[in-house]
Coordinates of C-alpha atoms in Angstrom, one line a residue:
Chain A
M36 CA 55.0 12.2 -13.6
T37 CA 56.1 10.0 -10.7
C38 CA 53.7 8.6 -8.1
D39 CA 53.2 11.1 -5.3
P40 CA 50.3 10.4 -2.8
S41 CA 50.5 14.0 -1.6
L42 CA 49.5 15.2 -5.1
I43 CA 46.3 13.2 -4.8
D44 CA 45.6 14.8 -1.5
R45 CA 46.2 18.2 -2.9
Y46 CA 44.1 17.4 -5.9
L47 CA 41.2 16.5 -3.7
A48 CA 41.7 19.6 -1.7
G49 CA 41.7 21.7 -4.9
T50 CA 45.1 23.3 -4.3
L51 CA 46.8 22.2 -7.5
T52 CA 47.1 24.5 -10.5
P53 CA 45.0 23.6 -13.5
A54 CA 48.1 22.3 -15.3
E55 CA 49.0 20.1 -12.3
E56 CA 45.5 18.8 -12.1
E57 CA 45.5 17.8 -15.8
A58 CA 48.9 16.2 -15.4
L59 CA 47.8 14.2 -12.4
E60 CA 44.5 13.1 -14.1
A61 CA 46.5 11.9 -17.0
H62 CA 48.9 10.0 -14.7
M63 CA 46.1 8.4 -12.6
A64 CA 44.4 7.3 -15.8
E65 CA 47.5 5.2 -16.5
C66 CA 48.8 4.4 -13.0
E67 CA 46.8 1.7 -11.3
A68 CA 48.4 2.3 -7.9
C69 CA 47.5 6.0 -7.8
R70 CA 44.1 5.3 -9.2
A71 CA 43.5 2.8 -6.4
R72 CA 44.5 5.4 -3.9
F73 CA 42.2 7.9 -5.4
D74 CA 39.4 5.3 -5.5
E75 CA 40.0 4.6 -1.8
L76 CA 39.8 8.2 -0.9
T77 CA 36.6 8.8 -2.8
R78 CA 35.0 5.5 -1.9
P79 CA 32.2 7.1 0.1
V80 CA 31.0 8.9 -3.1
T81 CA 31.2 5.8 -5.3
E82 CA 29.5 3.6 -2.8
A83 CA 26.7 6.1 -2.3
V84 CA 26.1 6.5 -6.0
R85 CA 26.3 2.7 -6.6
G86 CA 24.0 2.1 -3.8
A87 CA 21.5 4.6 -5.0
A88 CA 21.5 3.2 -8.5
S89 CA 21.0 -0.4 -7.3
A90 CA 18.2 0.6 -4.9
L91 CA 16.2 2.4 -7.5
A92 CA 13.3 0.0 -8.1
F93 CA 11.9 -0.5 -11.5
P94 CA 8.3 0.6 -11.4
Q95 CA 6.2 -2.5 -12.1
R96 CA 3.4 -0.4 -13.5
L97 CA 5.7 0.2 -16.5
R98 CA 5.0 -3.4 -17.4
R99 CA 1.7 -2.2 -18.5
R100 CA 3.2 0.3 -20.8
L101 CA 6.3 -1.1 -22.2
P102 CA 6.9 -3.4 -25.1
I103 CA 7.2 -6.9 -23.8
P104 CA 6.7 -8.9 -26.9
G105 CA 6.5 -12.6 -26.9
G106 CA 5.2 -14.0 -30.1
T107 CA 5.7 -17.7 -29.9
A108 CA 3.1 -20.4 -29.9
R109 CA 5.0 -22.8 -27.8
R110 CA 3.2 -23.7 -24.6
P111 CA 5.9 -22.9 -22.1
R112 CA 5.7 -19.3 -23.3
F113 CA 2.3 -19.1 -21.9
W114 CA 3.6 -19.3 -18.4
I115 CA 6.0 -16.5 -19.1
A116 CA 3.1 -14.6 -20.4
A117 CA 1.1 -15.3 -17.4
A118 CA 4.0 -14.4 -15.1
L119 CA 4.5 -11.1 -16.9
A120 CA 0.8 -10.4 -16.8
A121 CA 0.7 -11.2 -13.1
A122 CA 3.6 -9.0 -12.4
L123 CA 1.6 -6.1 -13.8
L124 CA -0.6 -6.3 -10.8
V125 CA 2.2 -5.5 -8.4
G126 CA 2.0 -1.8 -9.1
A127 CA -1.6 -1.7 -8.1
F128 CA -0.8 -3.2 -4.7
A129 CA 2.4 -1.3 -4.2
V130 CA 0.4 1.8 -3.4
G131 CA -0.8 0.2 -0.2
S132 CA 1.2 -0.4 2.9
R133 CA 4.9 -0.2 2.4
Y134 CA 5.1 -3.6 4.0
A135 CA 2.7 -5.2 1.6
Q136 CA 4.0 -8.1 -0.4
Q137 CA 2.8 -9.8 -3.4
W138 CA 3.3 -13.4 -4.5
L139 CA 2.8 -14.6 -8.0
F140 CA 1.5 -18.0 -8.8
V141 CA 1.2 -19.4 -12.2
I142 CA -1.4 -22.1 -12.5
P143 CA -0.6 -24.4 -15.4
E144 CA -3.8 -26.3 -15.9
A145 CA -7.5 -25.6 -16.3
P146 CA -9.6 -25.1 -13.2
T147 CA -11.7 -27.8 -11.7
Q148 CA -14.9 -26.1 -12.8
D149 CA -16.2 -27.3 -16.1
P150 CA -12.9 -28.2 -17.7
D151 CA -14.6 -28.9 -21.0
K152 CA -15.6 -25.3 -21.3
A153 CA -12.1 -24.2 -20.6
V154 CA -10.7 -26.5 -23.2
Q155 CA -13.3 -25.3 -25.7
S156 CA -12.4 -21.7 -25.1
L157 CA -8.8 -22.4 -26.1
Q158 CA -9.7 -23.3 -29.6
N159 CA -9.4 -21.3 -32.7
E160 CA -7.7 -18.2 -31.3
G161 CA -5.8 -17.9 -34.6
F162 CA -8.8 -18.5 -37.0
E163 CA -7.2 -21.7 -38.3
Q164 CA -10.6 -23.3 -38.0
G165 CA -12.3 -20.5 -39.9
E166 CA -15.1 -18.8 -38.0
V167 CA -15.6 -21.4 -35.3
G168 CA -16.2 -19.8 -32.0
W169 CA -16.5 -16.3 -33.4
T170 CA -19.5 -14.3 -34.3
G171 CA -19.7 -11.3 -36.7
F172 CA -18.3 -13.0 -39.8
G173 CA -20.4 -12.9 -42.9
G174 CA -20.7 -10.4 -45.6
L175 CA -17.7 -8.5 -46.9
N176 CA -16.6 -6.5 -43.9
A177 CA -15.3 -9.4 -41.8
T178 CA -13.8 -12.5 -43.3
V179 CA -11.3 -15.2 -42.5
D180 CA -8.3 -14.5 -44.7
T181 CA -6.3 -17.6 -45.5
G182 CA -3.7 -15.7 -47.5
V183 CA -2.5 -13.5 -44.6
A184 CA -1.6 -14.6 -41.2
H185 CA 0.7 -13.9 -38.3
S186 CA 1.0 -17.6 -37.7
G187 CA -0.5 -20.6 -39.3
R188 CA -2.3 -19.8 -42.5
A189 CA -5.3 -17.7 -41.5
S190 CA -6.3 -14.5 -39.8
A191 CA -9.4 -12.3 -39.5
K192 CA -9.7 -9.5 -42.1
L193 CA -11.8 -6.5 -41.2
L194 CA -12.5 -3.9 -43.8
H195 CA -12.6 -0.2 -43.0
R196 CA -15.8 0.4 -44.8
S197 CA -18.8 2.3 -43.6
G198 CA -20.3 0.3 -40.8
G199 CA -16.9 -1.3 -40.2
G200 CA -16.0 -4.9 -39.8
R201 CA -16.6 -6.6 -36.5
I202 CA -16.0 -9.9 -34.9
D203 CA -16.5 -10.9 -31.3
R204 CA -16.4 -13.9 -29.0
V205 CA -17.7 -14.7 -25.5
I206 CA -15.3 -16.8 -23.5
P207 CA -16.7 -18.7 -20.5
I208 CA -14.3 -18.4 -17.7
P209 CA -14.9 -17.8 -14.0
V210 CA -13.4 -14.4 -13.0
P211 CA -13.4 -13.7 -9.3
A212 CA -13.8 -10.1 -8.1
G213 CA -10.6 -8.2 -8.1
S214 CA -9.0 -10.2 -10.9
D215 CA -7.2 -8.7 -13.9
L216 CA -7.3 -9.8 -17.5
T217 CA -4.8 -9.2 -20.2
L218 CA -5.9 -9.5 -23.8
S219 CA -3.1 -9.9 -26.4
A220 CA -3.3 -10.2 -30.1
W221 CA -1.3 -9.6 -33.2
V222 CA -2.5 -6.9 -35.5
L223 CA -1.7 -5.8 -39.0
C224 CA -2.8 -2.3 -40.0
P225 CA -1.0 -1.5 -43.3
R226 CA -3.4 1.4 -44.0
G227 CA -4.7 4.0 -41.7
G228 CA -4.0 7.5 -40.7
S229 CA -5.3 9.7 -37.9
T230 CA -8.1 9.8 -35.4
H231 CA -10.1 11.3 -38.3
N232 CA -9.4 8.4 -40.6
K233 CA -9.5 4.7 -40.2
W234 CA -8.6 2.6 -37.2
L235 CA -8.8 -0.8 -35.6
A236 CA -10.3 -1.2 -32.2
L237 CA -9.9 -4.1 -29.8
S238 CA -11.7 -4.5 -26.6
V239 CA -12.1 -6.9 -23.8
A240 CA -15.1 -6.7 -21.4
A241 CA -16.3 -8.5 -18.4
G242 CA -19.5 -10.3 -19.4
D243 CA -22.3 -8.8 -21.4
D244 CA -24.2 -6.9 -18.9
I245 CA -21.6 -5.4 -16.6
E246 CA -21.5 -1.8 -17.4
G247 CA -18.2 0.0 -17.6
V248 CA -15.9 -2.9 -17.1
V249 CA -14.3 -2.8 -20.5
A250 CA -10.9 -1.9 -21.8
T251 CA -10.6 -0.7 -25.4
L252 CA -7.6 0.0 -27.5
D253 CA -7.8 2.1 -30.7
I254 CA -4.9 1.6 -33.2
Y255 CA -4.6 4.5 -35.5
D256 CA -1.1 4.2 -36.9
A257 CA -0.3 2.3 -40.0
S258 CA 2.5 -0.3 -40.3
P259 CA 3.3 -2.9 -42.9
H260 CA 4.3 -5.3 -40.2
W261 CA 2.5 -7.5 -37.7
R262 CA 2.6 -5.9 -34.3
P263 CA 1.8 -7.4 -30.9
I264 CA -0.7 -5.5 -28.7
Q265 CA -1.9 -6.0 -25.3
L266 CA -4.6 -4.4 -23.1
H267 CA -5.6 -4.9 -19.6
L268 CA -8.9 -5.0 -17.7
H269 CA -9.4 -4.9 -14.0
C270 CA -12.6 -6.7 -12.9
P271 CA -13.8 -5.2 -9.6
I272 CA -16.8 -7.6 -9.6
A273 CA -17.1 -11.3 -10.4
T274 CA -18.2 -12.6 -13.8
N275 CA -18.4 -15.9 -15.5
E276 CA -17.6 -14.8 -19.0
I277 CA -15.4 -12.4 -21.0
R278 CA -16.2 -10.8 -24.3
V279 CA -13.5 -10.1 -26.8
E280 CA -14.2 -7.9 -29.8
A281 CA -12.3 -6.4 -32.8
T282 CA -13.8 -3.7 -35.0
T283 CA -12.7 -1.5 -37.7
S284 CA -14.0 2.0 -38.2
P285 CA -14.0 4.0 -41.4
G286 CA -13.6 7.4 -39.8
R287 CA -15.3 10.4 -41.2
G288 CA -17.0 10.2 -44.5
N289 CA -18.4 7.3 -46.5
Y290 CA -16.1 4.5 -47.6
E291 CA -18.4 2.1 -49.3
D292 CA -16.0 0.7 -51.8
T293 CA -12.7 1.0 -50.0
D294 CA -10.5 -2.1 -49.9
W295 CA -8.6 -0.8 -46.9
A296 CA -8.4 -3.4 -44.2
S297 CA -6.8 -4.5 -40.9
W298 CA -6.0 -8.1 -39.9
V299 CA -6.1 -9.6 -36.4
D300 CA -4.6 -12.9 -35.4
D301 CA -3.5 -15.1 -32.5
F302 CA -5.6 -13.7 -29.7
G303 CA -4.5 -14.5 -26.2
L304 CA -6.2 -14.0 -22.8
S305 CA -4.6 -14.4 -19.4
L306 CA -6.4 -14.1 -16.1
V307 CA -4.7 -13.0 -12.9
L308 CA -6.4 -13.9 -9.6
R309 CA -5.7 -12.3 -6.3
G310 CA -6.1 -13.7 -2.8
Q311 CA -5.2 -12.5 0.7
A312 CA -3.1 -14.1 3.3
V313 CA -4.8 -16.3 5.8
A314 CA -2.3 -15.5 8.5
P315 CA 0.5 -13.0 9.3
A316 CA 3.7 -13.8 7.6
R317 CA 6.2 -15.6 9.8
I318 CA 9.8 -14.5 9.7
D319 CA 12.5 -16.8 10.9
G320 CA 15.9 -15.7 10.0
D321 CA 15.9 -15.2 6.3
A322 CA 12.8 -17.4 5.8
I323 CA 9.4 -15.8 5.1
R324 CA 6.5 -18.2 5.5
V325 CA 3.2 -17.1 4.2
G326 CA -0.2 -18.8 3.3
F327 CA -2.8 -17.7 0.8
E328 CA -6.3 -18.9 0.1
V329 CA -6.8 -19.6 -3.6
P330 CA -10.0 -18.1 -4.8
S331 CA -12.8 -20.4 -5.8
P332 CA -13.2 -22.2 -8.2
Y333 CA -9.5 -22.5 -8.9
D334 CA -7.8 -25.5 -7.5
P335 CA -4.6 -25.0 -5.4
R336 CA -3.4 -28.4 -6.6
H337 CA -2.9 -26.9 -10.1
I338 CA -0.3 -24.5 -9.0
E339 CA 3.2 -25.4 -10.1
P340 CA 5.5 -24.7 -7.1
T341 CA 8.5 -23.8 -9.3
S342 CA 6.5 -21.1 -11.0
V343 CA 5.8 -19.3 -7.8
R344 CA 7.5 -16.0 -7.5
Y345 CA 7.7 -13.4 -4.8
V346 CA 7.4 -9.7 -5.7
D347 CA 7.5 -7.1 -3.0
N348 CA 5.8 -3.7 -2.9
L349 CA 8.9 -2.0 -4.2
G350 CA 8.7 -4.0 -7.3
A351 CA 11.6 -6.3 -6.6
T352 CA 11.3 -9.9 -7.6
L353 CA 13.2 -12.6 -5.7
P354 CA 15.1 -14.6 -8.3
I355 CA 14.1 -18.0 -6.9
G356 CA 10.8 -19.6 -6.0
P357 CA 9.8 -21.0 -2.7
T358 CA 12.0 -23.4 -0.9
E359 CA 9.0 -25.0 0.7
F360 CA 5.5 -25.4 -0.7
S361 CA 2.5 -27.2 0.7
I362 CA -1.3 -27.2 0.4
E363 CA -3.8 -27.3 3.2
G364 CA -7.3 -27.3 1.8
R365 CA -7.6 -24.2 -0.3
T366 CA -4.5 -22.6 1.3
I367 CA -1.1 -22.6 -0.2
W368 CA 1.9 -22.3 2.2
C369 CA 5.2 -21.0 0.8
T370 CA 8.5 -20.3 2.3
F371 CA 10.8 -17.9 0.6
R372 CA 14.3 -17.2 1.7
D373 CA 15.8 -13.7 1.3
A374 CA 17.7 -12.1 4.2
G375 CA 17.0 -8.5 2.9
E376 CA 13.3 -9.0 2.5
A377 CA 13.0 -10.8 5.8
R378 CA 14.7 -7.9 7.5
R379 CA 12.4 -5.4 5.8
L380 CA 9.4 -7.3 6.8
A381 CA 10.6 -7.5 10.4
L382 CA 10.4 -3.7 10.6
P383 CA 7.4 -2.3 12.5
N384 CA 4.5 -1.6 10.3
P385 CA 2.9 1.7 11.4
D386 CA -0.4 0.8 9.8
R387 CA -0.7 -2.8 11.0
P388 CA 2.0 -3.6 13.6
D389 CA 0.4 -6.9 14.3
K390 CA 0.0 -8.2 10.8
P391 CA 1.9 -7.1 7.7
S392 CA -0.4 -6.9 4.7
V393 CA 0.0 -9.8 2.4
F394 CA -1.5 -10.5 -1.0
S395 CA -1.2 -13.3 -3.4
I396 CA -1.4 -13.1 -7.1
M397 CA -2.2 -16.1 -9.2
A398 CA -2.3 -16.4 -12.9
R399 CA -3.3 -19.0 -15.3
V400 CA -3.6 -18.8 -19.0
E401 CA -7.1 -19.6 -20.1
Y402 CA -7.0 -18.8 -23.8
A403 CA -3.8 -18.0 -25.5
S404 CA -1.6 -18.8 -28.4
V405 CA 1.0 -16.1 -28.0
S406 CA 2.8 -14.7 -25.0
V407 CA 2.4 -11.3 -23.6
P408 CA 3.4 -8.8 -26.3
V409 CA 3.5 -5.1 -26.5
D410 CA 0.9 -3.6 -24.3
A411 CA -1.8 -1.0 -24.8
G412 CA 0.2 1.9 -23.7
F413 CA 2.9 1.1 -26.1
I414 CA 0.6 1.0 -29.1
G415 CA -1.3 4.0 -27.8
T416 CA 1.6 6.2 -27.7
F417 CA 2.4 5.8 -31.4
Q418 CA 2.3 9.0 -33.3
P419 CA -0.4 8.8 -36.0
S420 CA 1.0 8.9 -39.5
P421 CA -0.3 11.6 -41.9
P422 CA -3.7 10.8 -43.3
Chain B
M230 CA -2.5 -3.1 -52.7
P231 CA -0.1 -3.8 -49.9
T232 CA 3.5 -3.2 -50.8
F233 CA 4.9 -5.7 -48.2
S234 CA 5.1 -9.4 -47.8
I235 CA 3.2 -11.0 -44.9
R236 CA 5.1 -14.2 -45.4
D237 CA 8.4 -12.4 -45.0
A238 CA 7.4 -10.7 -41.9
R239 CA 6.0 -13.6 -40.0
Q240 CA 8.7 -15.8 -38.8
P241 CA 11.4 -13.2 -38.2
G242 CA 8.9 -11.4 -36.1
R243 CA 8.5 -14.4 -33.9
Q244 CA 12.2 -14.8 -33.3
L245 CA 12.7 -11.2 -32.8
S246 CA 10.0 -10.8 -30.2
G247 CA 11.4 -13.5 -28.0
R248 CA 14.9 -11.9 -28.2
F249 CA 13.4 -8.5 -27.5
E250 CA 11.6 -9.9 -24.4
R251 CA 15.0 -11.0 -23.1
L252 CA 16.6 -7.7 -24.0
Y253 CA 13.8 -5.9 -22.1
D254 CA 14.0 -8.0 -19.1
E255 CA 17.7 -7.7 -18.8
H256 CA 18.1 -4.0 -19.4
R257 CA 14.9 -2.3 -18.4
K258 CA 16.2 -1.5 -14.9
L259 CA 19.3 0.0 -16.3
V260 CA 17.5 2.2 -18.7
F261 CA 15.1 3.4 -16.1
A262 CA 17.9 4.0 -13.6
Y263 CA 19.7 6.1 -16.3
F264 CA 16.7 8.3 -16.7
C265 CA 16.1 8.6 -13.0
A266 CA 19.3 10.6 -12.8
R267 CA 18.8 12.5 -16.0
L268 CA 15.2 13.8 -15.8
P269 CA 13.4 16.0 -13.4
S270 CA 10.7 13.6 -12.3
S271 CA 10.0 10.0 -12.0
E272 CA 7.1 10.2 -14.4
E273 CA 9.3 11.6 -17.1
A274 CA 11.8 8.8 -16.4
E275 CA 9.1 6.3 -16.9
D276 CA 7.9 8.0 -20.1
A277 CA 11.4 8.2 -21.4
T278 CA 12.0 4.5 -20.6
I279 CA 8.9 3.6 -22.6
E280 CA 10.1 5.8 -25.4
T281 CA 13.5 4.2 -25.4
F282 CA 12.1 0.7 -25.7
M283 CA 9.6 1.8 -28.3
E284 CA 12.5 3.1 -30.4
A285 CA 14.5 0.0 -29.7
W286 CA 11.6 -2.2 -30.8
K287 CA 11.0 -0.3 -33.9
S288 CA 14.6 -0.6 -35.0
W289 CA 15.2 -4.0 -33.6
A290 CA 14.4 -5.9 -36.7
R291 CA 16.6 -3.9 -39.0
T292 CA 19.5 -3.1 -36.7
T293 CA 22.8 -4.9 -36.4
I294 CA 24.0 -4.1 -33.0
A295 CA 27.7 -3.5 -33.2
C296 CA 28.3 -2.8 -29.5
S297 CA 26.8 -4.5 -26.4
E298 CA 23.1 -4.5 -26.1
R299 CA 23.1 -2.3 -23.0
L300 CA 25.3 0.3 -24.8
W301 CA 22.9 0.2 -27.7
L302 CA 20.0 0.8 -25.5
L303 CA 21.7 3.5 -23.5
G304 CA 22.7 5.2 -26.8
I305 CA 19.0 5.3 -27.6
A306 CA 18.3 6.5 -24.1
R307 CA 20.7 9.4 -24.5
R308 CA 19.1 10.4 -27.8
V309 CA 15.7 10.3 -26.1
A310 CA 17.0 12.4 -23.2
A311 CA 18.5 14.9 -25.6
R312 CA 15.5 15.2 -27.8
R313 CA 12.7 15.2 -25.4
Y314 CA 14.2 16.5 -22.2
A315 CA 16.8 18.9 -23.2
A316 CA 16.2 21.1 -20.1
P317 CA 18.6 20.3 -17.2
P318 CA 17.1 18.7 -14.2
P319 CA 16.2 21.1 -11.4
S320 CA 18.9 21.5 -8.9
A321 CA 18.1 20.1 -5.5
S322 CA 19.7 20.8 -2.2
L323 CA 22.4 18.3 -1.4
E324 CA 22.1 19.2 2.2
D325 CA 18.5 18.2 2.2
S326 CA 18.9 14.9 0.7
T327 CA 22.2 13.6 1.9
V328 CA 20.7 12.9 5.3
E329 CA 18.1 10.7 3.7
L330 CA 20.6 8.4 2.1
A331 CA 22.5 8.0 5.4
D332 CA 19.5 6.3 6.8
G333 CA 19.3 2.9 5.2
H334 CA 15.6 2.5 5.8
N335 CA 14.9 5.6 3.9
T336 CA 16.4 4.3 0.7
E337 CA 13.2 2.3 0.4
D338 CA 11.5 5.5 -0.4
Q339 CA 12.0 5.7 -4.1
A340 CA 11.0 9.3 -4.5
V341 CA 13.5 10.4 -1.9
L342 CA 16.2 8.3 -3.4
R343 CA 15.6 9.6 -6.9
N344 CA 15.6 13.2 -5.6
W345 CA 18.8 12.5 -3.9
V346 CA 20.4 11.3 -7.1
V347 CA 19.1 14.2 -9.2
G348 CA 20.2 16.6 -6.6
L349 CA 23.6 15.0 -6.4
L350 CA 24.2 15.0 -10.1
A351 CA 22.8 18.5 -10.5
T352 CA 25.9 19.8 -8.7
L353 CA 28.1 18.5 -11.5
K354 CA 28.7 19.5 -15.1
P355 CA 26.5 17.4 -17.5
I356 CA 29.4 15.4 -18.8
E357 CA 30.7 14.8 -15.4
S358 CA 27.4 13.6 -14.1
D359 CA 26.9 11.4 -17.1
A360 CA 30.3 9.8 -16.6
L361 CA 29.8 9.4 -12.9
W362 CA 26.3 7.9 -13.1
L363 CA 27.1 5.6 -16.0
H364 CA 30.4 4.4 -14.4
D365 CA 29.8 4.5 -10.6
G366 CA 26.1 4.2 -10.6
L367 CA 25.2 1.9 -13.5
Q368 CA 28.5 0.0 -13.4
L369 CA 29.6 0.5 -17.0
S370 CA 33.3 0.2 -17.7
C371 CA 35.3 3.3 -18.6
E372 CA 35.6 1.9 -22.1
E373 CA 31.8 1.5 -22.4
V374 CA 31.2 5.0 -21.0
A375 CA 33.8 6.4 -23.5
Q376 CA 32.0 4.7 -26.3
L377 CA 28.6 5.9 -25.2
L378 CA 29.7 9.5 -24.7
E379 CA 31.9 9.4 -27.8
V380 CA 35.0 10.6 -26.0
P381 CA 38.4 8.9 -25.2
A382 CA 38.6 6.7 -22.2
G383 CA 41.1 9.0 -20.6
T384 CA 38.7 11.9 -20.9
V385 CA 36.0 9.8 -19.1
M386 CA 38.5 9.1 -16.3
S387 CA 39.2 12.8 -16.0
H388 CA 35.5 13.6 -15.7
L389 CA 35.2 10.8 -13.1
F390 CA 38.0 12.2 -11.0
R391 CA 36.6 15.6 -11.0
A392 CA 33.0 14.5 -10.3
R393 CA 34.1 12.4 -7.4
R394 CA 36.2 15.2 -6.0
K395 CA 33.4 17.7 -6.2
L396 CA 30.9 15.3 -4.5
L397 CA 33.4 14.4 -1.8
R398 CA 34.1 18.1 -1.1
S399 CA 30.4 18.8 -1.1
S400 CA 29.7 16.1 1.4
E401 CA 32.5 17.3 3.6
E402 CA 31.1 20.8 3.5
V403 CA 27.7 19.4 4.4
G404 CA 29.2 17.5 7.3
A405 CA 31.3 20.3 8.5

């Protein structure tokens, strides 16, 4: 077949015979010139489809449910962990005004309040120092196992006997109201079965006496491999301590002599703070200037400017941090540059035409040895293996 | 007694998790966008995305990926779609949704956008919509689409030509 533009026009009009269509398709597959003409004529379609695909925002709430394993003990990973954890919050805010924005700060150092306590709480998350810092050990049901570990040489071994094994720990950390916590850990559950059988449960709770502010994850499925887990807790009210707990349950029946066990290692805990803007965002060309008040007792001076990220209410994250960063008292001022986002912010806000809603999200790792791994929803959707 | 070696599992797990994190960050939007066009609701697209990465994570340690990572993930995604969501997505009115896309501001509305995509692709044969969405939407090359759909590259092109023609004619009819 020779090149004939009129054939392409007739192809698009649907006036070719089936045999002619097939011949032209085969020709266009080989002929760049004819394919270019076809592409040009159908450009509105390809551009619309391409635009739709690129505009589909990834739902940030999926961060809560998807496997995002980390699994390294190197410190820089903590900030990735915190960044991911902080990103989780975006979904919660995204349900508000369509003009709401979120910023994500990662605070790399301990808060000004009682730094000794903070340092103390970072210790022995992987049971390398035995039972130090943990309660519940003793007897046979909960022991430090120096022969099995996700990292290092030790982990906590919890038997699935009647009464179960249980360890817990109270971590002193100021948690402002509205904050979110993410507990991560590595678990090894080589034996198990169904909801009627044996399982491992992890929980993180706000304080000891705040009823209902607790997140729990039951792990029913068995696997011969260490797996990262993660669960999240929203704290609607302030607290000064967090309780972390791991328990094993025997399920139905008595299991006095069973040697079935689960292991837990390398706990991690990240805290995500939230603060509101102190003034309306100022838009100047592609520059978006915003200021946030950092919740007490956390110190704005500990925020690393390069770690600041901008996440909008559609879930999009600007690839670069702020171009300007300054601190005034407890307020952080940032300037981000993005023409598209600035244009969107400049649109009238039907809810608050005078002041677009602005939130800040700040995260700091308080207690961690591994980065954010697979989260609760991921583990929770495993199909139980046969008992 | 356990029949596995904790020691063996430890270090590889660490390396793998870091690589998987990168894989997830690089390709999660692609996988989600794929399902947005294939499944009848955003919730199902989210669930399917989760399921895809779950399967990917489970086989990550024991799989040697012979193709590109995104093709490997999309291959899993296609199996997930076929297994869990065999029913075709509901057809939507092209007339109703084309108007929304023409307004740039409305593309911010993800539900409208997703419905537009689903409605658009529902007017095509499944193989045509697959080829169009993978190539024109998700920007895979013809060779990659061919590998994924397990058909020759020429066949992919034929499906692309026909899909674009149908959509162009549909849009002209709407505009007429």
